[in-house]
Coordinates of C-alpha atoms in Angstrom, one line a residue:
M241 CA 54.1 -144.2 -44.0
R242 CA 52.4 -140.8 -44.3
T243 CA 52.9 -140.2 -40.5
L244 CA 56.6 -141.2 -40.8
A245 CA 57.0 -138.8 -43.7
K246 CA 55.4 -136.0 -41.8
T247 CA 57.8 -136.7 -38.9
I248 CA 60.8 -136.6 -41.1
D249 CA 59.6 -133.4 -42.7
L250 CA 59.2 -131.8 -39.3
V251 CA 62.7 -132.9 -38.2
A252 CA 64.1 -131.6 -41.5
A253 CA 62.3 -128.3 -41.1
F254 CA 63.6 -128.0 -37.5
D255 CA 67.2 -128.6 -38.6
A256 CA 66.9 -126.4 -41.7
S257 CA 65.6 -123.3 -39.9
P258 CA 67.9 -120.3 -40.0
N259 CA 67.0 -119.4 -36.4
P260 CA 68.9 -121.3 -33.7
Y261 CA 66.8 -123.8 -31.7
M262 CA 67.7 -126.1 -28.9
L263 CA 65.7 -128.7 -26.9
L264 CA 66.2 -129.3 -23.2
D265 CA 64.8 -132.1 -21.0
A266 CA 63.2 -131.5 -17.6
E267 CA 66.7 -131.7 -16.0
L268 CA 67.9 -128.9 -18.3
R269 CA 70.2 -131.2 -20.4
Y270 CA 70.6 -130.9 -24.1
A271 CA 68.1 -133.2 -25.8
G272 CA 68.5 -131.8 -29.3
M273 CA 69.5 -128.7 -31.4
N274 CA 69.3 -127.7 -35.0
Q275 CA 72.2 -126.9 -37.3
A276 CA 71.8 -123.1 -36.9
Y277 CA 72.4 -123.5 -33.2
L278 CA 75.5 -125.5 -33.8
D279 CA 76.8 -123.0 -36.4
V280 CA 76.2 -120.1 -34.0
T281 CA 77.9 -121.7 -31.0
Q282 CA 80.7 -123.4 -33.0
R283 CA 80.0 -126.7 -31.3
R284 CA 79.4 -130.2 -32.4
R285 CA 76.2 -132.1 -31.7
E286 CA 77.9 -135.0 -29.9
E287 CA 79.7 -132.5 -27.6
L288 CA 76.4 -131.1 -26.3
L289 CA 73.9 -133.9 -26.2
D290 CA 73.0 -135.0 -22.6
Q291 CA 75.2 -132.2 -21.2
P292 CA 73.8 -129.6 -18.7
V293 CA 73.0 -126.5 -20.6
M294 CA 74.0 -124.2 -17.6
Q295 CA 77.6 -125.3 -17.7
E296 CA 77.8 -123.3 -21.0
F297 CA 76.9 -120.1 -19.0
D298 CA 78.3 -120.9 -15.5
A299 CA 81.8 -121.1 -17.0
G300 CA 81.7 -117.4 -18.2
P301 CA 83.8 -114.9 -16.2
G302 CA 82.7 -111.7 -14.7
Q303 CA 79.6 -110.4 -12.9
E304 CA 77.6 -109.9 -16.2
A305 CA 78.1 -113.6 -17.1
Q306 CA 76.8 -114.7 -13.7
E307 CA 73.8 -112.4 -14.1
N308 CA 73.1 -113.8 -17.6
A309 CA 73.3 -117.4 -16.2
R310 CA 70.9 -116.4 -13.3
Q311 CA 68.4 -114.9 -15.7
L312 CA 68.5 -117.9 -18.0
L313 CA 68.1 -120.4 -15.2
A314 CA 65.2 -118.4 -13.7
S315 CA 63.4 -118.5 -17.0
F316 CA 63.9 -122.3 -17.4
E317 CA 62.6 -122.9 -13.9
K318 CA 59.6 -120.7 -14.4
V319 CA 58.6 -122.7 -17.5
L320 CA 58.9 -125.9 -15.6
A321 CA 57.0 -124.6 -12.7
T322 CA 54.1 -122.9 -14.5
G323 CA 53.9 -124.8 -17.8
K324 CA 53.7 -121.5 -19.7
P325 CA 56.2 -119.9 -22.2
D326 CA 58.7 -117.3 -20.9
H327 CA 60.6 -114.6 -22.7
L328 CA 64.0 -112.9 -22.2
A329 CA 64.0 -109.6 -24.2
V330 CA 67.9 -109.4 -24.1
L331 CA 70.5 -112.0 -23.3
H332 CA 74.2 -111.3 -23.7
Y333 CA 75.9 -114.4 -25.0
P334 CA 79.3 -114.0 -26.7
I335 CA 80.0 -116.4 -29.6
P336 CA 83.4 -118.1 -30.1
V337 CA 85.2 -117.2 -33.3
P338 CA 88.1 -119.4 -34.5
Q339 CA 91.2 -117.5 -35.8
D340 CA 93.6 -118.4 -38.5
D341 CA 96.4 -118.9 -35.9
G342 CA 94.4 -121.6 -34.1
T343 CA 93.2 -119.4 -31.3
T344 CA 89.7 -118.5 -30.4
T345 CA 88.2 -115.0 -29.7
Y346 CA 84.7 -114.2 -28.6
E347 CA 82.3 -111.8 -30.3
D348 CA 79.7 -110.0 -28.3
R349 CA 76.2 -111.1 -29.4
Y350 CA 72.8 -110.2 -28.0
W351 CA 69.8 -112.5 -28.3
S352 CA 66.1 -112.4 -27.7
C353 CA 64.9 -115.7 -26.3
T354 CA 61.6 -117.5 -26.1
H355 CA 61.3 -120.7 -24.0
T356 CA 58.3 -122.8 -24.8
P357 CA 57.1 -125.8 -22.7
I358 CA 56.5 -129.2 -24.4
K359 CA 54.1 -131.4 -22.4
D360 CA 53.1 -135.0 -22.3
V361 CA 49.6 -136.4 -22.5
E362 CA 49.1 -135.8 -18.8
G363 CA 50.1 -132.2 -19.0
R364 CA 53.5 -132.4 -17.4
V365 CA 56.4 -130.4 -18.9
T366 CA 58.9 -132.9 -20.3
H367 CA 61.0 -130.6 -22.5
I368 CA 61.7 -126.9 -23.1
L369 CA 62.2 -125.5 -26.7
Q370 CA 64.4 -122.5 -26.9
H371 CA 64.1 -120.2 -29.9
T372 CA 66.5 -117.3 -30.2
S373 CA 66.7 -114.3 -32.4
D374 CA 70.0 -112.4 -33.0
I375 CA 69.4 -108.7 -32.0
T376 CA 73.1 -107.8 -31.9
E377 CA 72.8 -105.1 -34.6
L378 CA 69.8 -103.5 -32.9
E379 CA 71.5 -103.5 -29.6
R380 CA 74.7 -101.9 -31.1
L381 CA 72.6 -99.3 -32.9
R382 CA 70.7 -98.5 -29.8
R383 CA 73.9 -98.0 -27.8
Q384 CA 75.5 -95.9 -30.6
V385 CA 72.6 -93.6 -30.9
G386 CA 72.6 -93.2 -27.1
R387 CA 76.3 -92.2 -27.2
L388 CA 76.0 -89.8 -30.1
R389 CA 73.1 -87.6 -29.0
P390 CA 70.2 -87.4 -26.6
A391 CA 67.1 -89.2 -27.8
D392 CA 64.8 -87.0 -29.9
P393 CA 61.1 -88.0 -29.3
S394 CA 60.2 -86.7 -32.7
S395 CA 62.8 -89.0 -34.4
A396 CA 61.3 -92.3 -35.7
L397 CA 64.7 -93.9 -35.3
D398 CA 65.0 -92.7 -31.6
S399 CA 61.5 -93.9 -31.0
L400 CA 62.2 -97.3 -32.4
I401 CA 65.8 -97.8 -31.2
G402 CA 66.9 -95.2 -28.7
G403 CA 63.9 -94.8 -26.5
G404 CA 60.9 -96.6 -27.8
M405 CA 60.2 -100.3 -28.4
F406 CA 63.6 -101.6 -27.2
R407 CA 63.6 -99.5 -24.1
R408 CA 60.1 -100.8 -23.3
A409 CA 61.3 -104.3 -23.8
M410 CA 64.2 -103.7 -21.4
S411 CA 61.8 -102.2 -18.9
V412 CA 59.5 -105.2 -19.1
Q413 CA 62.4 -107.6 -18.6
A414 CA 63.6 -105.6 -15.6
D415 CA 60.1 -105.7 -14.1
N416 CA 60.0 -109.4 -14.7
R417 CA 63.3 -109.9 -12.9
R418 CA 62.0 -107.9 -10.0
L419 CA 58.7 -109.8 -9.8
E420 CA 60.6 -113.1 -10.1
T421 CA 62.9 -112.1 -7.2
E422 CA 59.9 -111.1 -5.1
R423 CA 58.1 -114.4 -6.1
R424 CA 61.1 -116.4 -5.0
Q425 CA 61.3 -114.5 -1.7
L426 CA 57.7 -115.1 -1.0
L427 CA 58.0 -118.7 -1.9
D428 CA 61.0 -119.1 0.4
M429 CA 59.0 -117.5 3.3
F430 CA 56.1 -119.7 2.5
M431 CA 58.2 -122.9 2.6
Q432 CA 60.1 -121.9 5.7
T433 CA 57.0 -120.9 7.8
P434 CA 57.2 -122.9 11.1
G435 CA 53.5 -123.7 11.0
F436 CA 51.9 -125.9 8.3
V437 CA 50.5 -124.1 5.3
A438 CA 48.7 -125.3 2.1
V439 CA 46.8 -123.9 -0.8
L440 CA 43.7 -125.8 -2.0
N441 CA 42.0 -125.0 -5.3
G442 CA 38.5 -125.5 -6.6
P443 CA 35.5 -127.4 -5.3
Q444 CA 37.5 -130.6 -5.0
H445 CA 40.1 -128.8 -2.9
V446 CA 43.1 -129.8 -5.1
I447 CA 46.4 -129.3 -3.2
Q448 CA 48.3 -126.8 -5.3
L449 CA 51.1 -126.0 -2.8
H450 CA 52.2 -126.8 0.7
N451 CA 55.3 -126.1 2.8
G452 CA 57.6 -128.4 4.7
A453 CA 55.7 -128.4 8.0
Y454 CA 52.6 -129.6 6.2
G455 CA 54.6 -132.3 4.4
Q456 CA 55.9 -133.5 7.8
L457 CA 52.4 -133.6 9.3
I458 CA 51.1 -135.9 6.5
G459 CA 54.2 -138.1 6.3
H460 CA 55.8 -136.5 3.2
R461 CA 53.2 -138.0 0.9
D462 CA 53.1 -136.9 -2.8
V463 CA 49.8 -134.9 -2.7
I464 CA 50.5 -132.0 -5.1
G465 CA 47.8 -131.9 -7.8
K466 CA 45.5 -134.3 -5.9
P467 CA 42.1 -133.6 -4.4
I468 CA 42.1 -133.6 -0.6
R469 CA 39.8 -136.6 -0.5
E470 CA 42.2 -138.6 -2.6
A471 CA 45.4 -137.2 -1.0
L472 CA 44.3 -137.7 2.6
P473 CA 41.5 -140.4 2.6
E474 CA 41.9 -141.0 6.4
L475 CA 40.2 -137.6 7.1
A476 CA 36.8 -139.1 6.0
G477 CA 34.3 -138.9 8.8
Q478 CA 36.4 -136.5 10.9
G479 CA 34.7 -133.3 9.7
F480 CA 37.5 -131.6 7.9
Y481 CA 36.1 -132.1 4.4
D482 CA 32.9 -130.5 5.6
F483 CA 34.8 -127.5 7.0
L484 CA 36.5 -126.9 3.7
D485 CA 33.2 -127.2 1.8
E486 CA 31.6 -124.7 4.2
V487 CA 34.4 -122.1 3.6
L488 CA 33.9 -122.4 -0.2
A489 CA 30.1 -122.1 0.2
T490 CA 29.9 -119.3 2.7
G491 CA 33.2 -117.4 2.2
E492 CA 33.6 -117.3 6.0
P493 CA 36.8 -118.6 7.7
C494 CA 36.7 -121.7 9.8
Q495 CA 38.9 -122.1 12.9
G496 CA 39.8 -125.0 15.2
R497 CA 41.7 -125.1 18.4
Q498 CA 43.4 -128.2 19.8
S499 CA 41.2 -130.2 17.3
P500 CA 42.1 -134.0 17.3
V501 CA 42.8 -135.5 13.9
Q502 CA 43.7 -139.1 12.9
L503 CA 46.6 -139.0 10.4
Q504 CA 48.8 -141.5 8.7
Q505 CA 52.3 -140.1 9.3
T506 CA 54.3 -143.0 7.9
P507 CA 53.8 -145.1 4.7
D508 CA 51.4 -147.9 5.5
G509 CA 51.6 -147.0 9.2
L510 CA 48.9 -146.8 11.8
L511 CA 46.8 -143.7 12.3
A512 CA 48.2 -141.4 14.9
T513 CA 46.3 -138.8 16.9
R514 CA 47.5 -135.2 16.5
Y515 CA 46.1 -132.0 17.9
L516 CA 45.9 -129.0 15.6
N517 CA 45.2 -125.3 15.9
F518 CA 44.1 -124.3 12.3
I519 CA 42.2 -121.7 10.3
Y520 CA 40.7 -122.2 6.8
Q521 CA 40.4 -118.9 4.9
P522 CA 38.8 -118.3 1.5
I523 CA 41.0 -117.3 -1.5
R524 CA 39.3 -114.8 -3.8
N525 CA 40.2 -113.7 -7.3
D526 CA 40.0 -110.1 -8.6
A527 CA 36.3 -110.3 -9.1
G528 CA 35.7 -111.5 -5.5
T529 CA 34.9 -115.1 -6.5
I530 CA 36.1 -117.7 -4.1
M531 CA 38.6 -119.9 -5.9
G532 CA 40.1 -122.0 -3.1
V533 CA 41.0 -122.3 0.6
F534 CA 44.2 -121.2 2.3
V535 CA 45.1 -123.6 5.2
Q536 CA 47.3 -122.4 8.0
G537 CA 48.0 -123.8 11.5
H538 CA 50.2 -125.4 14.0
D539 CA 50.7 -128.9 15.4
V540 CA 50.1 -128.4 19.2
T541 CA 50.1 -132.1 20.1
D542 CA 53.0 -131.8 22.5
T543 CA 51.3 -128.9 24.3
V544 CA 48.0 -130.8 24.6
L545 CA 49.7 -133.9 25.9
A546 CA 51.8 -131.9 28.3
A547 CA 48.7 -130.2 29.7
E548 CA 47.0 -133.6 30.0
R549 CA 50.0 -135.0 31.9
Q550 CA 50.1 -132.0 34.1
K551 CA 46.4 -132.4 35.0
L552 CA 46.9 -136.1 35.7
M553 CA 49.9 -135.2 37.9
I554 CA 47.9 -132.6 39.8
D555 CA 45.0 -135.0 40.3
E556 CA 47.4 -137.7 41.4
L557 CA 49.2 -135.3 43.7
N558 CA 45.9 -134.3 45.3
H559 CA 45.0 -137.9 45.8
R560 CA 48.4 -138.8 47.3
V561 CA 48.3 -135.7 49.6
K562 CA 44.9 -136.8 50.9
N563 CA 46.1 -140.4 51.4
T564 CA 49.3 -139.2 53.1
L565 CA 47.4 -136.9 55.4
A566 CA 45.1 -139.7 56.3
T567 CA 48.1 -142.0 56.9
V568 CA 49.8 -139.3 59.1
Q569 CA 46.5 -138.9 61.0
S570 CA 46.2 -142.6 61.6
I571 CA 49.8 -142.9 62.7
A572 CA 49.4 -140.0 65.1
M573 CA 46.2 -141.4 66.7
Q574 CA 47.5 -145.0 67.0
T575 CA 50.9 -143.8 68.4
A576 CA 49.2 -141.6 70.9
R577 CA 47.1 -144.5 72.2
S578 CA 50.2 -146.6 72.9
H579 CA 52.4 -143.9 74.3
E580 CA 51.3 -142.0 77.4
D581 CA 54.6 -140.2 77.7
P582 CA 54.7 -137.2 75.4
R583 CA 58.5 -137.6 74.8
S584 CA 58.2 -141.2 73.8
F585 CA 55.2 -140.4 71.6
A586 CA 57.2 -137.6 69.9
E587 CA 60.2 -139.9 69.2
T588 CA 58.0 -142.8 67.8
F589 CA 55.8 -140.5 65.8
Q590 CA 58.8 -138.7 64.3
S591 CA 60.5 -141.9 63.3
R592 CA 57.4 -143.2 61.5
I593 CA 56.9 -139.9 59.7
L594 CA 60.6 -139.9 58.6
S595 CA 60.0 -143.4 57.3
L596 CA 57.1 -142.2 55.2
S597 CA 59.3 -139.3 54.1
H598 CA 62.2 -141.6 53.0
T599 CA 59.8 -143.6 50.8
H600 CA 58.5 -140.4 49.3
D601 CA 62.0 -139.2 48.5
L602 CA 62.7 -142.5 46.8
L603 CA 59.6 -142.2 44.7
T604 CA 60.4 -138.6 43.8
R605 CA 63.6 -139.7 42.1
S606 CA 61.6 -141.8 39.7
H607 CA 58.9 -139.0 39.3
W608 CA 56.5 -141.2 41.2
E609 CA 56.6 -144.0 38.6
G610 CA 57.5 -146.6 41.2
A611 CA 60.5 -148.0 43.1
D612 CA 62.4 -151.3 43.4
L613 CA 61.8 -153.5 46.4
R614 CA 65.5 -153.7 47.3
E615 CA 65.8 -149.9 47.3
V616 CA 62.8 -149.6 49.6
L617 CA 64.3 -152.2 52.0
E618 CA 67.7 -150.5 52.1
H619 CA 66.1 -147.1 52.7
E620 CA 64.2 -148.3 55.7
T621 CA 66.9 -150.4 57.3
T622 CA 70.1 -148.5 56.5
A623 CA 70.0 -146.8 59.9
H624 CA 70.5 -150.1 61.7
G625 CA 73.6 -151.0 59.6
L626 CA 73.4 -152.8 56.3
H627 CA 76.1 -155.2 57.3
R628 CA 73.7 -156.8 59.8
L629 CA 71.0 -157.4 57.2
T630 CA 71.2 -159.9 54.3
L631 CA 68.9 -159.0 51.4
N632 CA 68.3 -161.7 48.9
G633 CA 65.8 -161.6 46.0
P634 CA 65.3 -160.5 42.4
N635 CA 64.5 -157.0 41.1
V636 CA 60.8 -156.3 41.7
A637 CA 59.2 -153.1 40.5
L638 CA 56.6 -151.7 42.9
D639 CA 54.0 -149.1 42.0
P640 CA 54.0 -146.0 44.3
A641 CA 51.1 -147.2 46.6
M642 CA 52.9 -150.5 47.2
A643 CA 56.2 -148.8 47.8
V644 CA 54.7 -146.5 50.5
S645 CA 52.9 -149.4 52.2
L646 CA 55.9 -151.7 52.2
G647 CA 58.2 -148.9 53.3
M648 CA 56.0 -148.4 56.4
I649 CA 55.9 -152.2 57.0
F650 CA 59.7 -152.6 56.8
H651 CA 60.2 -149.6 59.1
E652 CA 58.0 -151.2 61.8
L653 CA 59.8 -154.6 61.4
A654 CA 63.2 -152.9 61.6
T655 CA 62.1 -150.8 64.6
N656 CA 60.8 -153.8 66.5
A657 CA 64.0 -155.7 65.7
A658 CA 66.1 -152.9 67.1
K659 CA 64.1 -152.6 70.3
Y660 CA 63.2 -156.2 71.1
G661 CA 64.7 -158.5 68.5
A662 CA 67.9 -159.5 66.6
L663 CA 69.1 -155.9 66.1
S664 CA 69.0 -155.1 69.8
S665 CA 72.2 -157.1 70.4
G666 CA 75.5 -157.1 68.7
D667 CA 75.4 -160.6 67.3
G668 CA 71.9 -160.5 65.9
R669 CA 71.2 -160.5 62.2
V670 CA 68.1 -160.1 59.9
L671 CA 67.7 -162.2 56.7
V672 CA 65.1 -160.9 54.2
D673 CA 64.3 -163.2 51.2
W674 CA 61.7 -162.6 48.6
S675 CA 60.6 -164.2 45.4
V676 CA 57.8 -164.0 42.7
A677 CA 55.6 -167.0 41.9
N678 CA 52.8 -167.7 39.5
Q679 CA 53.5 -165.8 36.3
T680 CA 49.8 -165.6 35.3
H681 CA 48.9 -163.8 38.5
P682 CA 52.3 -162.8 40.1
Q683 CA 52.5 -163.2 43.8
L684 CA 55.3 -161.6 45.8
G685 CA 56.5 -163.6 48.8
I686 CA 58.6 -161.9 51.5
V687 CA 60.2 -163.7 54.5
W688 CA 61.6 -161.5 57.3
R689 CA 63.7 -163.8 59.6
E690 CA 65.7 -162.7 62.7
T691 CA 68.5 -164.8 64.1
G692 CA 71.2 -164.4 66.8
G693 CA 69.1 -162.1 69.0
P694 CA 67.4 -162.6 72.3
S695 CA 64.6 -165.1 72.6
V696 CA 61.2 -163.7 71.9
T697 CA 57.7 -164.5 73.1
V698 CA 54.3 -163.6 72.0
P699 CA 53.4 -160.1 73.3
E700 CA 50.7 -159.8 75.8
R701 CA 48.9 -157.2 73.7
R702 CA 49.2 -156.2 70.1
G703 CA 51.0 -153.0 69.7
F704 CA 50.4 -150.3 67.0
G705 CA 53.4 -151.7 64.9
S706 CA 51.7 -155.1 64.6
R707 CA 48.4 -153.6 63.8
L708 CA 49.9 -151.3 61.2
I709 CA 51.7 -154.2 59.5
E710 CA 48.5 -156.3 59.4
R711 CA 46.3 -153.4 58.2
N712 CA 48.7 -152.4 55.4
V713 CA 49.2 -156.0 54.2
R714 CA 45.5 -157.0 54.3
H715 CA 43.7 -153.7 53.4
D716 CA 46.2 -151.7 51.4
L717 CA 48.0 -154.6 49.6
A718 CA 45.3 -157.2 49.5
G719 CA 47.7 -159.8 50.9
T720 CA 48.3 -162.0 53.9
V721 CA 50.8 -161.9 56.7
Q722 CA 51.8 -164.5 59.3
M723 CA 54.0 -163.3 62.3
Q724 CA 55.6 -166.0 64.5
Y725 CA 57.4 -165.4 67.8
R726 CA 59.8 -168.3 68.2
D727 CA 62.7 -168.9 70.6
D728 CA 65.3 -168.6 67.9
G729 CA 63.8 -165.3 66.6
F730 CA 60.9 -163.5 65.1
T731 CA 59.7 -164.4 61.6
A732 CA 57.1 -162.6 59.3
E733 CA 55.9 -164.1 56.1
I734 CA 54.1 -161.7 53.7
T735 CA 52.4 -162.6 50.5
I736 CA 50.9 -159.9 48.2
P737 CA 49.7 -159.8 44.6
L738 CA 51.7 -157.7 42.2
S739 CA 49.0 -157.1 39.7
K740 CA 45.9 -155.0 40.2
E741 CA 43.8 -157.8 38.6
A742 CA 45.0 -160.3 41.2
A743 CA 44.4 -157.8 44.0

């Protein structure tokens, strides 16, 4: 009962105070006001409760009203941000005065305002208490003295009103406005910095402030006011806690370049590897004591991954160039052995090199990620007329090495068919069927069958084309090949594994 009585006394005292008071919540809405405030503003309590306080000022006309609203809002926001009281030496706020004829006029009034934070048990600002003092007469007297005569430093009245205490108060408020403007500009620059930035305080490295880039890096987690070990626990064992401790202990900056870090960038998500360029710098107070650490850096993950991809591409290119040169050398040597005539050697050698070039062109379109079996077949047989070839089979993705080897095989088969087989006569045709068997270890089966051409017989000696086909299938593709020379046409059956494990 005594506690309740004390509460009632406080409420009564608040309401009975001759000075206007109002209470705002954290969203700057009216949460309460005393009778003096209602009397001054000529408003009713139910009209104001839960209403935004700034609408009372934003509605005012003219540049001065807008400036007053800006000053008042800046003061409220400063209290919410810092948790400390703020003062406005002079605020112009006209008061409505009802007239006998039912109209309302406004009387110029000047106020000195104090805004005091009210916090909960955890120290968070939940309300703002505004206490105002009417200094209208003092402001009028100051202006009147200023108009009548220059200020006399020897005059006590001038010292107090014209050029002394009041002028100093106005100067302090002007300085506060300038400092607040500069603070906002610096804060905007801080928040808009393209690199990530954060301010850590004390030996526990409590995160006091960070910008948008830092928030994006850590998955927009709520980390303000938390020690770094609590805010980003996944950094344990990665060395970053030690770096921060070292900066506090030694006062020397710590720098990292392309440092890998495992971060959780989505709520409850898996850790992702990012690469950072960063610098930790000590923050000192006026006495030179280290108070915290300033974190600044850039996420260079894309740059690092691009460099790694480029290195892999260069290494792969060197490997492919060596393989290609070796293949060209082998083709040249084997072609020379089977062609004594320089002209026929040049023609055969050139056609085989062009075949190799066609497959390379096809792979270049996919950035050497691979090619489809049908595309390789069409590239190597199109010169003989696609209407004379029937291609039948599913889509089969080939890696670059398989595509190059099969391209050369199909070129030799098509060349032999054009010289000696089905494509050497107008009625001949080539049927190519392929399929994939065994899903556990996929095996690609290809059947090249010629019909309608001249009868064929087993050659007396194995030419380079046959040797190239057998070598590529068995050694390069780890498969098997059977070539049959029958009266009704030549047939080749090729079986190769599609997975590296099967090979």
